[in-house]
């Protein structure tokens, strides 16, 4: 099973001197197209974009029996965000009980900040058994 949920604030820069409303709007338009092209299962996955109080937000959640191509597309989308809008930041928590690297009992976190993506271990819900289930 692959379970994930996350949020991202989309910003063009992480410092004020490089901010550009025009660039942000252009990034947002391209991001809408990219999100629309993800072949996600609308019954089990959510991918929403919203502007609230001047913040451009992307919210993602899903649960599937196995990793699918939409997971690969989602990771590619995060790479694009990191490259094209370096001021963006956010977290995507995920649990993959079929993880081949020994993390099948742990939540992991994809951290996006300052144009970089890192994979971290979650310390709040891991190990999954016994923290979430027994």
Backbone as JSON, one array per atom type, in Angstrom:
{
  "sequence": "XXXXXXXXXXXXXXXXXXXXXXXXXXXXXXXXXXXXXXXXXXXXXXXXXXXXXXXXXXXXXXXXXXXXXXXXXXXXXXXXXXXXXXXXXXXXXXXXXXXXXXXXXXXXXXXXXXXXXXXXXXXXXXXXXXXXXX",
  "N": [[0.84, -1.18, 0.0], [0.5, 2.21, -0.77], [0.46, 5.22, 0.76], [-0.14, 8.67, 0.92], [0.22, 12.16, 1.67], [0.26, 15.66, 1.34], [1.46, 19.09, 1.19], [2.18, 22.13, -0.53], [3.63, 25.31, -0.88], [3.7, 27.53, -3.44], [6.16, 29.47, -4.74], [8.03, 31.98, -6.44], [10.57, 32.76, -5.71], [12.94, 32.65, -2.98], [13.76, 34.9, -1.75], [13.05, 38.36, -1.26], [13.99, 40.26, -3.15], [14.16, 38.98, -5.6], [11.59, 38.39, -6.28], [8.75, 38.14, -8.41], [5.71, 38.96, -9.57], [4.65, 38.49, -12.1], [6.25, 36.37, -13.03], [5.55, 34.43, -11.15], [2.82, 34.06, -11.72], [3.07, 33.0, -14.28], [4.44, 30.59, -13.73], [2.44, 29.38, -12.21], [0.4, 29.01, -14.1], [1.62, 27.16, -15.86], [2.03, 25.09, -14.06], [-0.62, 24.37, -13.51], [-1.31, 23.13, -15.92], [0.52, 20.98, -15.94], [-0.28, 19.58, -13.6], [-2.86, 18.93, -14.4], [-2.26, 17.09, -16.35], [-1.36, 14.85, -15.04], [-1.85, 11.47, -14.58], [-3.75, 10.59, -12.52], [-5.67, 8.55, -10.24], [-8.83, 9.42, -9.83], [-10.57, 8.46, -7.95], [-9.15, 7.58, -5.76], [-7.14, 9.41, -5.3], [-6.07, 12.76, -4.67], [-5.48, 15.93, -6.02], [-5.04, 19.14, -5.73], [-5.18, 22.61, -6.55], [-4.88, 25.85, -5.27], [-5.5, 29.28, -4.59], [-5.02, 31.11, -1.78], [-5.47, 33.79, 0.32], [-3.44, 35.17, -0.99], [-1.44, 33.27, -1.17], [-0.12, 30.7, -3.14], [-1.12, 27.47, -3.48], [-0.54, 23.95, -3.46], [-2.12, 20.94, -2.97], [-1.93, 17.57, -2.06], [-2.98, 14.21, -1.98], [-3.35, 10.7, -1.41], [-4.08, 7.18, -1.81], [-3.14, 3.99, -2.59], [-3.04, 0.6, -3.83], [-0.54, -0.19, -4.75], [2.6, 1.31, -5.8], [2.13, 3.45, -8.51], [2.17, 4.62, -11.94], [1.34, 7.23, -11.67], [2.5, 8.03, -9.28], [5.19, 8.23, -9.97], [4.92, 10.31, -11.82], [4.09, 12.31, -10.07], [6.38, 12.67, -8.48], [8.08, 13.62, -10.46], [6.77, 16.01, -11.0], [7.24, 17.38, -8.58], [10.0, 17.66, -8.77], [10.09, 19.42, -10.96], [8.84, 21.67, -9.84], [10.72, 22.32, -7.85], [12.88, 23.06, -9.45], [11.91, 25.13, -11.15], [10.57, 26.99, -9.57], [12.05, 28.17, -7.21], [11.57, 29.23, -4.69], [9.57, 27.82, -3.57], [8.06, 25.72, -1.07], [7.46, 22.9, 1.07], [5.89, 19.82, 2.27], [5.71, 16.31, 1.76], [4.34, 13.62, 3.07], [4.75, 10.12, 3.18], [3.85, 6.64, 3.12], [5.02, 3.51, 2.41], [4.4, 0.31, 2.23], [5.67, -1.58, 0.77], [8.26, -0.89, 0.41], [11.54, -1.23, -0.77], [13.93, -0.68, 0.43], [14.16, -1.21, 3.09], [12.5, 0.44, 4.55], [9.88, -0.13, 4.96], [8.28, -0.06, 7.2], [8.01, 2.5, 7.97], [7.03, 5.93, 7.92], [7.9, 8.28, 5.46], [9.33, 11.43, 4.48], [9.1, 13.78, 1.97], [10.9, 16.57, 1.47], [10.65, 19.82, 0.36], [12.44, 22.63, -0.36], [13.96, 25.77, -0.99], [14.67, 25.2, -3.68], [15.5, 22.58, -3.64], [15.15, 19.04, -3.15], [14.67, 16.69, -0.63], [14.78, 13.46, 0.95], [13.46, 12.35, 3.91], [13.28, 10.71, 7.13], [10.29, 10.18, 8.89], [9.55, 11.12, 12.18], [7.39, 11.13, 13.85], [5.23, 9.39, 13.29], [6.44, 7.0, 12.94], [8.17, 4.05, 14.01], [5.75, 2.6, 11.82], [4.31, 0.4, 12.76], [4.74, 0.05, 16.03], [3.54, 2.6, 16.25], [1.3, 3.57, 14.74], [-0.3, 1.34, 14.1], [-0.96, -1.81, 15.71]],
  "CA": [[0.0, 0.0, 0.0], [1.16, 3.51, -0.79], [-0.4, 6.27, 1.3], [0.61, 9.92, 0.95], [-0.48, 13.43, 1.81], [1.23, 16.74, 1.43], [1.1, 20.46, 0.83], [3.29, 22.92, -1.03], [3.4, 26.71, -1.19], [4.43, 27.81, -4.67], [6.73, 30.83, -4.77], [9.05, 32.06, -7.48], [11.88, 33.03, -5.12], [12.97, 32.6, -1.53], [14.13, 36.21, -1.22], [12.16, 39.39, -1.8], [14.54, 41.02, -4.28], [13.96, 38.22, -6.83], [10.18, 38.09, -6.48], [8.11, 38.72, -9.58], [4.33, 38.5, -9.67], [4.45, 37.97, -13.45], [6.87, 35.06, -13.1], [4.74, 33.52, -10.35], [1.61, 33.74, -12.49], [3.48, 32.11, -15.38], [4.7, 29.29, -13.11], [1.14, 28.84, -11.79], [-0.3, 28.55, -15.3], [2.28, 25.93, -16.32], [1.76, 24.07, -13.04], [-1.99, 23.89, -13.72], [-1.27, 22.19, -17.05], [1.23, 19.78, -15.5], [-1.15, 18.85, -12.68], [-3.95, 18.38, -15.21], [-1.77, 15.98, -17.17], [-1.04, 13.68, -14.22], [-2.84, 10.43, -14.78], [-4.06, 10.04, -11.21], [-6.96, 7.9, -10.06], [-9.66, 10.39, -9.14], [-11.31, 7.82, -6.87], [-8.28, 7.35, -4.6], [-6.09, 10.42, -5.2], [-6.48, 14.16, -4.73], [-4.44, 16.88, -6.4], [-5.77, 20.4, -5.85], [-4.44, 23.86, -6.55], [-5.75, 26.89, -4.74], [-4.86, 30.52, -4.14], [-5.68, 31.57, -0.57], [-4.82, 34.91, 0.99], [-2.23, 35.52, -1.73], [-0.53, 32.13, -1.27], [-0.42, 29.71, -4.17], [-0.94, 26.21, -2.78], [-0.8, 22.66, -4.09], [-2.4, 19.93, -1.96], [-1.88, 16.25, -2.67], [-3.24, 13.08, -1.08], [-3.77, 9.51, -2.12], [-3.84, 5.86, -1.26], [-3.28, 3.0, -3.65], [-2.52, -0.71, -3.44], [0.88, -0.27, -5.11], [3.07, 2.49, -6.52], [1.68, 3.46, -9.9], [2.86, 5.63, -12.74], [1.01, 8.57, -11.17], [3.49, 8.35, -8.24], [6.37, 8.69, -10.71], [4.57, 11.63, -12.35], [4.06, 13.23, -8.93], [7.78, 12.97, -8.14], [8.58, 14.48, -11.54], [6.16, 17.32, -10.77], [7.97, 18.03, -7.49], [11.3, 18.07, -9.34], [9.84, 20.61, -11.78], [8.59, 22.79, -8.92], [12.0, 22.68, -7.22], [13.74, 23.7, -10.44], [11.33, 26.32, -11.77], [10.09, 27.96, -8.57], [12.98, 27.85, -6.12], [11.08, 29.71, -3.4], [8.51, 26.93, -3.09], [8.4, 24.85, 0.05], [6.37, 22.04, 1.52], [6.18, 18.47, 2.73], [4.87, 15.22, 1.31], [4.53, 12.43, 3.89], [4.26, 8.91, 2.53], [4.1, 5.33, 3.72], [5.04, 2.49, 1.36], [4.66, -0.97, 2.91], [6.45, -2.42, -0.14], [9.57, -0.25, 0.22], [12.6, -2.23, -0.95], [15.14, -0.22, 1.09], [14.05, -1.44, 4.53], [11.69, 1.47, 5.19], [8.5, -0.55, 4.8], [7.57, 0.15, 8.45], [8.25, 3.9, 8.31], [6.63, 7.05, 7.09], [9.01, 9.09, 4.97], [8.91, 12.79, 4.16], [9.81, 14.49, 0.91], [11.0, 17.97, 1.89], [10.97, 20.73, -0.73], [12.76, 23.99, 0.08], [15.08, 26.46, -1.64], [15.05, 24.57, -4.93], [16.06, 21.24, -3.43], [14.28, 18.0, -2.6], [15.35, 15.66, 0.15], [13.94, 12.42, 1.54], [13.77, 12.25, 5.33], [12.44, 9.8, 7.89], [9.33, 10.79, 9.8], [9.78, 10.69, 13.56], [6.16, 11.23, 14.61], [4.36, 8.24, 13.03], [7.27, 5.85, 12.64], [7.77, 3.04, 13.05], [4.31, 2.49, 11.59], [3.89, -0.54, 13.8], [3.52, 0.17, 16.79], [3.04, 3.97, 16.43], [-0.01, 3.74, 14.12], [-1.01, 0.08, 14.25], [-0.31, -2.83, 16.57]],
  "C": [[0.89, 1.25, 0.0], [0.15, 4.55, -0.33], [0.43, 7.55, 1.35], [-0.32, 11.12, 1.1], [0.55, 14.53, 1.98], [0.67, 18.07, 0.97], [2.36, 21.18, 0.38], [2.82, 24.35, -1.27], [4.3, 27.01, -2.38], [4.86, 29.27, -4.67], [7.86, 30.85, -5.8], [10.45, 32.22, -6.91], [11.81, 32.9, -3.61], [13.56, 33.87, -0.92], [13.35, 37.29, -1.96], [12.7, 40.08, -3.05], [14.34, 40.31, -5.62], [12.5, 37.89, -7.11], [9.62, 38.83, -7.69], [6.72, 38.13, -9.7], [4.06, 37.9, -11.05], [5.04, 36.57, -13.59], [6.05, 34.04, -12.32], [3.47, 33.12, -11.09], [1.92, 32.81, -13.65], [3.74, 30.7, -14.85], [3.38, 28.61, -12.77], [0.36, 28.28, -12.99], [0.3, 27.24, -15.82], [1.99, 24.79, -15.35], [0.35, 23.5, -13.19], [-2.04, 22.87, -14.86], [-0.61, 20.89, -16.62], [0.38, 18.93, -14.56], [-2.3, 18.21, -13.44], [-3.54, 17.19, -16.04], [-1.41, 14.74, -16.37], [-2.19, 12.69, -14.33], [-3.2, 9.79, -13.44], [-5.47, 9.47, -11.18], [-7.84, 8.82, -9.22], [-10.5, 9.79, -8.02], [-10.46, 7.7, -5.61], [-7.23, 8.43, -4.4], [-6.67, 11.81, -5.36], [-5.28, 15.0, -5.11], [-5.16, 18.2, -6.67], [-4.81, 21.59, -5.81], [-5.39, 24.95, -6.1], [-4.92, 28.11, -4.37], [-5.67, 31.01, -2.94], [-4.84, 32.65, 0.08], [-3.48, 35.27, 0.33], [-1.21, 34.41, -1.83], [-1.03, 31.16, -2.33], [-0.1, 28.34, -3.58], [-1.3, 25.02, -3.66], [-0.98, 21.66, -2.96], [-2.56, 18.58, -2.64], [-2.19, 15.2, -1.61], [-3.65, 11.88, -1.92], [-3.45, 8.24, -1.36], [-4.1, 4.86, -2.38], [-2.69, 1.68, -3.17], [-1.02, -0.83, -3.69], [1.28, 1.07, -5.73], [2.64, 2.36, -7.97], [2.47, 4.51, -10.66], [2.52, 7.04, -12.26], [1.96, 8.99, -10.04], [4.77, 8.88, -8.9], [6.11, 10.09, -11.26], [4.55, 12.68, -11.23], [5.48, 13.62, -8.52], [8.41, 13.86, -9.21], [8.02, 15.9, -11.4], [6.91, 18.07, -9.66], [9.36, 18.47, -7.94], [11.14, 19.35, -10.17], [9.63, 21.83, -10.89], [9.9, 23.26, -8.3], [12.89, 23.45, -8.19], [13.21, 25.06, -10.89], [10.82, 27.37, -10.79], [10.81, 27.7, -7.25], [12.53, 28.33, -4.75], [10.0, 28.83, -2.81], [9.01, 26.09, -1.92], [7.19, 24.01, 0.42], [6.86, 20.65, 1.85], [5.21, 17.48, 2.1], [5.24, 14.0, 2.16], [4.01, 11.22, 3.13], [4.69, 7.66, 3.27], [3.97, 4.3, 2.6], [5.4, 1.16, 2.02], [5.39, -1.97, 2.01], [7.83, -1.84, -0.41], [10.68, -1.3, 0.22], [13.9, -1.85, -0.24], [15.06, -0.35, 2.61], [13.22, -0.41, 5.27], [10.2, 1.15, 5.1], [7.67, -0.42, 6.08], [7.7, 1.61, 8.91], [7.54, 4.85, 7.36], [7.9, 7.77, 6.67], [8.45, 10.45, 4.58], [9.77, 13.32, 3.02], [9.74, 15.97, 1.3], [11.43, 18.8, 0.68], [11.24, 22.1, -0.13], [13.99, 24.49, -0.65], [15.6, 25.72, -2.86], [15.62, 23.18, -4.81], [15.0, 20.32, -2.83], [15.14, 17.03, -1.82], [14.33, 14.68, 0.69], [14.4, 12.23, 2.97], [12.87, 11.2, 5.97], [11.52, 10.59, 8.8], [9.59, 10.24, 11.2], [8.51, 10.67, 14.4], [5.27, 9.99, 14.48], [5.14, 6.97, 12.76], [7.95, 5.34, 13.91], [6.26, 2.87, 13.01], [3.69, 1.53, 12.61], [4.97, -0.49, 14.87], [2.95, 1.58, 16.9], [1.63, 4.19, 15.89], [-0.89, 2.51, 14.32], [-0.25, -0.82, 15.2], [-0.48, -4.18, 15.95]]
}
